[in-house]
């Protein structure tokens, strides 16, 4: 009794698991019920891994499990439903690469509990064949036009015209999905649902597709095409700033106001009803599922104006006017007309042809007129594809391994440097010597700057002396050496009393200047001061030349020493590696 109670409790927890995870996503903050319903059903689809199962694979699973031979009102128990779901997911794992395998048991449990909670609310333990087909065909992956074609084949008669009672039954079953995710008040079934979808009396396949894929579609099914658009824009990037949250990029849908110029919202802000500035939630918004640059928009507008781009493209391919036969006719009809294959056979044949084309065996395909299907050949082609995929994965793994080995071999490691301590010591000494040379270079540059300042001061002194001689033509230029104009100028040279001002002789002003420069101004006899100054300039130039030569010799010696140290270090490293 205790074990039975624990099993029941575990089963109850598993039934609530998907709904608890869905509530944790907080989809109820979305303002519009259409987006709220589509987001919830998209979450269920992805959580159960149904988005990985194409509608063609689902049709094949129906036929493999013999569902095409059963009437729509026939019931199947939960055990058989679990077997069908197991075949769907195990076949899916065979098609997926090994790096993207899914948890089959978890997916089966989540989907089985969701289907039972949706279609077996009274706990009878049974589901009808039609409800199971309607749910799986709606929630699986693939193009919406392929899904609607299959659904139409389940509701049409032998002449290819839709039976309204069957479509009404389809609405009852498919609208249980919004009810299961707590959106029944917005999209639950009503007696007027059928009338609002098809006011016409005769509905063929093209009319059926035109109405359900229109913009907007019927109100009760408006969430169905939106769920497919959500799947297509999940990874779409818009390089535009949101006018409300100021996010510099948008993912998913983008909404542009038709009244406020340049006002755009990301899908999160629009779904939650955010607005600022002059914008209001009552303004009409246009939904964008892709991004076009201004240049592309201009070229598209020019092409459209010149008639190069079709203005009204149909939302789906136009199929032949003759009525299509139902994809799953009753079993006795098939026996009476063995030459006529139902539409499901055709879909399976097309799916097999596509697989064969992917395997590169297009030359061995059957002609389009031959609709027979060879299951053995299909299995061989799948095995070939699986073998090629495995071989490709092995090659990629080997390339990755070789790349890692190459990177590890090319990168130096601390162990290699620690193997030669002598080399490390020499490198430290070389860095120390380099720092010392840089300091000496800085000192030499400072000496050069001081010498240039001293030369500039001497030039000023010479100019002032010449001006004095010109202003006193009758007097001797050396008659009053103690009060010359040049003695009142401060010399920008090194002096022990920088704050004092010379007031006596030019010799006092030239204190600290030696050699020919001092001699040019020290002698009392008249001399050509310009020549003397040039001699002093030559002396300074020679001094600077010697300093530059010394600087270059130090730099060359440092470079040579560094080169020798590097070569010695490399030879030492090579000797260690050879050992």
Coordinates of C-alpha atoms in Angstrom, one line a residue, residues 346 349-350 353 361-373:
X346 CA 2.7 10.6 -51.6
X349 CA 7.4 9.1 -51.1
X350 CA 8.4 12.8 -51.3
X353 CA 13.1 11.2 -52.3
X361 CA 21.9 9.0 -54.8
X362 CA 19.7 11.2 -57.0
X363 CA 20.5 9.1 -60.0
X364 CA 18.8 6.1 -58.5
X365 CA 15.6 7.9 -57.5
X366 CA 12.3 6.7 -58.9
X367 CA 10.7 9.1 -61.4
X368 CA 8.1 11.5 -60.0
X369 CA 5.3 9.6 -61.6
X370 CA 6.2 6.4 -59.8
X371 CA 4.9 6.8 -56.2
X372 CA 5.9 3.4 -54.9
X373 CA 8.1 3.4 -51.8

